[in-house]
Coordinates of C-alpha atoms and ligand atoms in Angstrom, one line a residue:
M614 CA -4.1 20.0 16.9
H615 CA -6.7 19.2 14.3
V616 CA -6.2 19.0 10.6
I617 CA -6.1 22.6 9.3
H618 CA -9.2 22.9 7.2
R619 CA -8.5 25.0 4.2
K620 CA -11.8 26.3 2.9
G621 CA -10.3 26.2 -0.6
W622 CA -10.6 22.4 -0.7
E623 CA -14.4 22.7 -0.6
I624 CA -14.6 24.5 -3.9
P625 CA -13.4 22.5 -6.8
E626 CA -10.8 24.6 -8.7
R627 CA -12.6 23.8 -11.9
E628 CA -15.7 25.6 -10.6
A629 CA -13.9 28.5 -9.2
T630 CA -11.8 29.2 -12.2
P631 CA -12.9 29.6 -15.9
E632 CA -12.1 26.4 -17.7
Q633 CA -9.5 28.0 -20.0
L634 CA -7.6 29.4 -17.1
F635 CA -7.7 26.1 -15.3
L636 CA -6.2 24.3 -18.3
N637 CA -3.6 27.0 -18.8
R638 CA -2.6 26.6 -15.1
R639 CA -2.3 22.9 -15.6
S640 CA 0.2 23.3 -18.5
L641 CA 2.0 26.0 -16.5
L642 CA 2.3 23.6 -13.7
K643 CA 3.8 21.0 -15.9
A644 CA 6.2 23.6 -17.3
G645 CA 7.0 24.7 -13.7
A646 CA 7.8 21.2 -12.7
A647 CA 10.1 20.8 -15.7
L648 CA 11.9 24.0 -14.7
G649 CA 12.3 22.6 -11.2
A650 CA 9.9 25.0 -9.4
G651 CA 9.6 22.3 -6.8
T652 CA 8.6 24.4 -3.8
I653 CA 5.2 25.6 -5.1
A654 CA 4.3 23.0 -7.7
P655 CA 3.4 20.1 -5.3
S656 CA 0.7 22.0 -3.4
L657 CA -0.7 23.5 -6.5
S658 CA -0.8 20.2 -8.4
S659 CA -2.5 18.4 -5.5
R660 CA -5.2 21.1 -5.6
V661 CA -5.7 20.5 -9.3
M662 CA -5.9 16.8 -8.7
A663 CA -8.5 17.4 -6.0
A664 CA -10.6 19.3 -8.6
E665 CA -10.5 16.3 -10.9
D666 CA -11.6 13.9 -8.2
P667 CA -15.4 13.4 -8.0
A668 CA -15.0 12.6 -4.3
A669 CA -13.1 15.8 -3.5
G670 CA -16.2 17.5 -2.1
L671 CA -16.3 15.0 0.8
Y672 CA -13.2 16.5 2.3
P673 CA -12.4 17.6 4.9
A674 CA -14.5 15.1 6.9
K675 CA -15.6 15.4 10.5
A676 CA -12.8 15.1 13.0
S677 CA -12.8 12.2 15.4
D678 CA -13.3 13.0 19.1
V679 CA -11.0 10.1 20.1
F680 CA -8.2 9.9 17.6
K681 CA -6.7 13.4 17.4
G682 CA -3.5 15.3 18.2
A683 CA -0.4 16.5 16.5
F684 CA 0.8 14.9 13.3
T685 CA 3.8 14.8 11.0
P686 CA 3.8 17.8 8.6
E687 CA 2.6 16.9 5.2
D688 CA 5.9 17.7 3.4
V689 CA 7.6 15.2 5.6
G690 CA 4.8 12.5 5.8
S691 CA 4.4 12.5 2.0
R692 CA 8.1 12.5 1.2
Y693 CA 9.2 9.4 3.2
N694 CA 7.2 6.4 2.1
N695 CA 7.3 2.7 1.3
F696 CA 5.4 1.7 -1.9
Y697 CA 7.5 -1.1 -3.5
E698 CA 5.3 -1.2 -6.6
F699 CA 7.1 2.1 -7.5
G700 CA 10.6 1.1 -6.3
M701 CA 12.4 0.5 -3.0
S702 CA 13.6 4.1 -2.3
K703 CA 11.9 6.3 0.3
K704 CA 11.4 8.9 -2.5
V705 CA 8.6 6.9 -4.2
Y706 CA 6.4 10.0 -4.3
V707 CA 8.1 10.9 -7.6
T708 CA 7.7 7.4 -9.2
A709 CA 4.2 6.9 -7.7
E710 CA 2.9 9.8 -9.9
A711 CA 2.6 7.0 -12.5
L712 CA -0.3 5.5 -10.6
K713 CA -3.7 6.1 -12.2
P714 CA -6.2 6.0 -9.3
R715 CA -9.2 6.8 -11.6
P716 CA -11.2 5.0 -12.8
W717 CA -10.7 2.3 -10.1
T718 CA -12.8 -0.8 -9.7
L719 CA -13.0 -2.6 -6.4
K720 CA -14.0 -6.2 -6.2
I721 CA -15.5 -7.8 -3.0
D722 CA -15.7 -11.5 -3.4
G723 CA -15.2 -15.0 -1.8
L724 CA -17.5 -16.1 1.0
V725 CA -20.1 -13.4 0.7
E726 CA -23.9 -13.4 -0.1
K727 CA -23.2 -11.8 -3.4
P728 CA -19.9 -10.6 -5.0
I729 CA -19.8 -6.9 -5.5
E730 CA -17.9 -4.9 -8.1
M731 CA -18.0 -1.1 -7.8
S732 CA -15.9 2.0 -8.4
A733 CA -13.9 3.2 -5.4
D734 CA -15.7 6.6 -5.7
E735 CA -19.1 4.9 -5.4
L736 CA -18.0 3.0 -2.2
I737 CA -16.4 6.2 -0.7
K738 CA -19.7 8.1 -1.3
R739 CA -21.6 5.4 0.6
M740 CA -19.4 5.3 3.6
P741 CA -19.3 7.6 6.6
L742 CA -16.0 9.5 6.3
E743 CA -14.2 10.7 9.4
E744 CA -10.8 12.2 10.2
R745 CA -8.5 10.2 12.5
V746 CA -5.0 10.9 13.6
Y747 CA -3.1 7.6 13.8
R748 CA 0.5 6.7 14.7
H749 CA 2.3 4.6 12.2
R750 CA 5.2 2.3 13.1
C751 CA 7.2 0.8 10.3
V752 CA 8.9 -2.6 10.9
E753 CA 12.1 -0.7 9.8
A754 CA 12.1 1.0 13.3
W755 CA 10.8 4.5 12.2
S756 CA 7.5 6.1 12.8
M757 CA 5.3 9.1 11.9
T758 CA 1.7 10.3 12.7
L759 CA -0.8 10.8 10.0
P760 CA -4.1 12.6 9.8
W761 CA -6.2 10.1 7.7
T762 CA -9.7 10.4 6.4
G763 CA -11.6 7.1 6.0
F764 CA -14.2 4.8 7.4
P765 CA -14.0 1.8 9.7
L766 CA -13.3 -1.5 7.8
K767 CA -16.2 -2.9 9.8
K768 CA -18.6 -0.8 7.7
L769 CA -17.3 -2.4 4.6
V770 CA -17.6 -5.9 6.2
D771 CA -21.2 -5.2 7.1
Y772 CA -21.9 -3.9 3.5
A773 CA -20.3 -7.1 2.0
R774 CA -22.5 -9.5 4.0
P775 CA -20.0 -12.3 4.6
L776 CA -21.1 -15.9 5.1
S777 CA -20.5 -17.6 8.4
G778 CA -17.6 -19.6 6.9
A779 CA -15.6 -16.4 6.4
K780 CA -12.7 -16.4 8.9
Y781 CA -10.3 -14.0 7.3
V782 CA -10.3 -11.0 5.0
R783 CA -7.7 -11.0 2.2
F784 CA -6.7 -7.7 0.5
E785 CA -4.9 -7.4 -2.8
T786 CA -3.2 -4.5 -4.6
F787 CA -3.4 -3.9 -8.4
L788 CA -1.0 -5.8 -10.7
D789 CA 0.2 -3.7 -13.6
P790 CA 4.0 -3.9 -14.2
K791 CA 3.6 -1.5 -17.1
M792 CA 2.4 1.3 -14.8
A793 CA 4.3 0.2 -11.7
S794 CA 8.0 -0.3 -12.5
G795 CA 8.7 -1.9 -9.1
Q796 CA 6.4 -4.8 -10.1
R797 CA 9.0 -5.9 -12.7
S798 CA 11.2 -6.9 -9.8
F799 CA 11.5 -10.4 -8.2
F800 CA 8.9 -10.0 -5.4
A801 CA 5.8 -12.1 -5.0
W802 CA 3.4 -9.6 -6.8
P803 CA 0.7 -8.5 -6.3
Y804 CA 0.9 -7.2 -2.7
V805 CA -1.4 -9.2 -0.5
E806 CA -2.4 -8.8 3.1
G807 CA -4.9 -10.3 5.5
L808 CA -6.7 -9.9 8.8
T809 CA -8.8 -12.2 10.9
M810 CA -12.5 -11.3 11.0
A811 CA -12.2 -10.2 14.6
E812 CA -9.3 -7.8 13.6
A813 CA -11.2 -6.5 10.5
T814 CA -14.3 -5.7 12.6
N815 CA -12.3 -4.0 15.4
D816 CA -13.1 -0.3 15.3
L817 CA -9.4 0.7 14.9
A818 CA -9.0 -0.9 11.5
L819 CA -9.5 2.0 9.0
M820 CA -10.1 2.0 5.3
V821 CA -8.3 5.2 4.3
T822 CA -9.4 7.4 1.4
G823 CA -7.7 10.7 2.3
A824 CA -4.9 12.3 4.2
Y825 CA -4.2 15.8 5.3
G826 CA -7.9 16.8 4.8
K827 CA -8.0 15.9 1.1
P828 CA -8.2 12.8 -1.1
L829 CA -5.3 10.4 -0.9
A830 CA -2.2 11.4 -2.8
N831 CA -0.8 8.6 -5.0
V832 CA 2.1 7.9 -2.7
F833 CA -0.2 7.1 0.2
G834 CA -1.9 4.3 -1.8
A835 CA -4.7 6.1 -3.7
P836 CA -7.6 5.7 -4.1
I837 CA -8.1 3.4 -1.1
R838 CA -5.8 1.7 1.4
L839 CA -5.9 0.1 4.8
H840 CA -4.4 1.3 8.1
T841 CA -4.1 -0.9 11.1
P842 CA -2.1 1.3 13.5
W843 CA -1.4 -1.4 16.1
K844 CA 0.5 -3.5 13.6
Y845 CA 3.7 -2.9 11.7
G846 CA 3.2 -0.7 8.7
F847 CA 3.5 -3.4 6.1
K848 CA 0.1 -4.7 7.1
S849 CA -1.5 -1.4 5.9
I850 CA -1.8 -2.4 2.2
K851 CA -2.1 0.4 -0.4
S852 CA -4.2 0.9 -3.6
I853 CA -6.5 -2.1 -2.9
T854 CA -8.4 -3.6 -5.9
K855 CA -9.8 -6.7 -4.3
I856 CA -11.2 -7.7 -0.9
S857 CA -12.0 -11.4 -0.4
F858 CA -13.7 -13.2 2.5
V859 CA -11.9 -16.5 2.9
A860 CA -11.9 -19.6 5.2
E861 CA -8.1 -20.0 5.3
R862 CA -5.4 -17.7 6.5
P863 CA -4.1 -15.9 3.4
K864 CA -0.5 -16.1 2.5
T865 CA 0.8 -12.5 2.5
F866 CA 3.2 -10.7 0.2
W867 CA 5.8 -10.5 3.0
E868 CA 5.4 -14.1 4.1
E869 CA 6.2 -15.0 0.4
S870 CA 8.9 -12.5 -0.1
G871 CA 10.7 -12.6 3.2
P872 CA 9.9 -15.9 4.9
G873 CA 11.4 -16.1 8.4
E874 CA 11.4 -12.3 8.8
Y875 CA 7.7 -11.3 8.4
G876 CA 4.6 -13.1 9.7
F877 CA 0.9 -12.8 9.4
W878 CA 0.2 -11.2 12.8
A879 CA 2.9 -8.5 12.9
N880 CA 1.6 -6.7 16.0
V881 CA 4.0 -4.1 17.3
N882 CA 6.0 -5.3 20.3
P883 CA 9.3 -3.6 21.5
Q884 CA 10.4 -6.8 23.2
V885 CA 10.4 -9.0 20.1
P886 CA 13.3 -8.0 17.8
H887 CA 13.2 -8.4 14.1
P888 CA 15.8 -11.1 13.1
R889 CA 18.2 -8.4 12.0
W890 CA 17.5 -5.5 14.3
S891 CA 15.9 -4.4 17.6
Q892 CA 12.3 -3.1 17.8
A893 CA 12.8 -1.5 21.2
S894 CA 12.8 2.1 19.9
E895 CA 11.9 4.1 16.8
E896 CA 13.1 7.1 14.8
V897 CA 10.4 9.8 14.6
I898 CA 10.7 10.9 11.1
G899 CA 11.1 14.7 10.7
T900 CA 12.1 15.4 14.3
G901 CA 15.5 13.7 14.7
E902 CA 14.1 12.1 17.9
R903 CA 14.3 8.4 19.0
K904 CA 11.6 7.2 21.3
P905 CA 10.7 3.9 23.0
T906 CA 8.3 1.8 21.0
Q907 CA 5.1 0.8 22.8
L908 CA 3.3 -2.6 22.8
F909 CA 0.6 -2.5 20.1
N910 CA 2.1 0.9 19.1
G911 CA 0.2 2.3 22.2
Y912 CA -3.2 1.0 21.0
G913 CA -3.4 -1.9 23.5
E914 CA -6.6 -0.7 25.2
F915 CA -8.4 -1.1 21.8
V916 CA -6.9 -4.3 20.6
A917 CA -5.3 -6.5 23.3
D918 CA -8.5 -8.5 23.7
L919 CA -8.3 -9.7 20.1
Y920 CA -5.3 -11.9 21.1
K921 CA -6.6 -13.7 24.2
G922 CA -6.3 -17.4 23.7
L923 CA -3.8 -16.9 20.8
E924 CA -0.7 -16.8 23.0
G925 CA 0.7 -19.9 21.1
E926 CA 0.8 -17.9 17.8
K927 CA 3.7 -15.8 16.6
L928 CA 1.7 -12.6 17.3
Y929 CA 4.6 -10.1 17.1
I930 CA 6.6 -11.1 13.9
Ligands
MTE504 N1 0.7 -2.1 -1.9 C1 1.6 -1.8 -1.0 N2 1.2 -1.4 0.3 C2 2.1 -1.1 1.2 C3 3.5 -1.1 1.0 C4 3.9 -1.5 -0.4 O1 5.1 -1.5 -0.7 N3 3.0 -1.8 -1.3 N4 4.4 -0.8 1.9 C5 3.9 -0.9 3.3 C6 4.9 -0.4 4.3 S1 6.3 -1.3 4.7 C7 4.6 0.8 5.0 S2 5.6 1.3 6.2 C8 3.4 1.6 4.7 C9 3.8 3.0 4.4 O2 2.7 3.8 4.3 P1 2.9 5.4 4.1 O3 3.8 5.6 2.9 O4 1.5 5.9 3.8 O5 3.5 6.0 5.3 O6 2.7 1.1 3.6 C10 2.6 -0.3 3.5 N5 1.7 -0.7 2.5
MO505 MO1 7.0 -0.5 6.7

């Protein structure tokens, strides 16, 4: 099944509706939310958000021929999330409304020909967007399947023109404890992740700018996040503000916050348990099903070669 393309997304609401009516609907929506009209308000409010988003016209993007299939329904996939900047509950979609994804400046620096600073919208406009359905396996032994829109990280690496000394890519999320209440907690903020250059230039590594055929909702890590579907979900860093090309392996948020439990590589492997639980199977969110976990989350044909000669490393923690 492909993403259901609702033609409505192609016409910004602001253009289709007289300005006054648009504004009235917005205040109605706010009032509706306050009254607890929860069932209709979310879809309406995401349409209004899409209208305010200058990149909205780019969605839905062309569907991938390779990465397609059934996916977790939107009301399930966007209501069970990890985004510690907004708290440790799975219901962060409520608190993540505090995120302001526009304006958003993205920095590309480190070992590059010339550092770049640009708006996320500018970058998104320059990149070839595509829809890909990817499985997502959290280290907490649950999974879902998400219809992302994005572009291969490799395209960004090419655009950044890294120097030959660059061996790793380091990603950093915003730091704003005023906006993100979770950042007032004891963790090693900001959230940092990293990949080797070989991983970053593998076709599977996706820079995600949308989900479910429209721009990313806050809870998914708007306006731009990473998804590496062969690795545990925590590698897929959300709401990125800085991408640095570096010579040394970056120290990640989870290596700092939970040493001994989470490593740099974090490739999915059912045979290597987490220190506190088995990784042999996973709960499929929204279905009540438990299924066996696959090596590299089932993406071995695309990525297994990346790890030849690295057998001495802790590749699966
Ligand atoms: N900045 C940031 N990125 C993050 C996280 C986070 O807390 N903060 N959580 C990670 C974890 S543990 C998972 S499972 C996925 C969840 O992504 P999803 O909510 O889009 O399914 O985001 C990852 N990226
Ligand atoms: Mo996770």
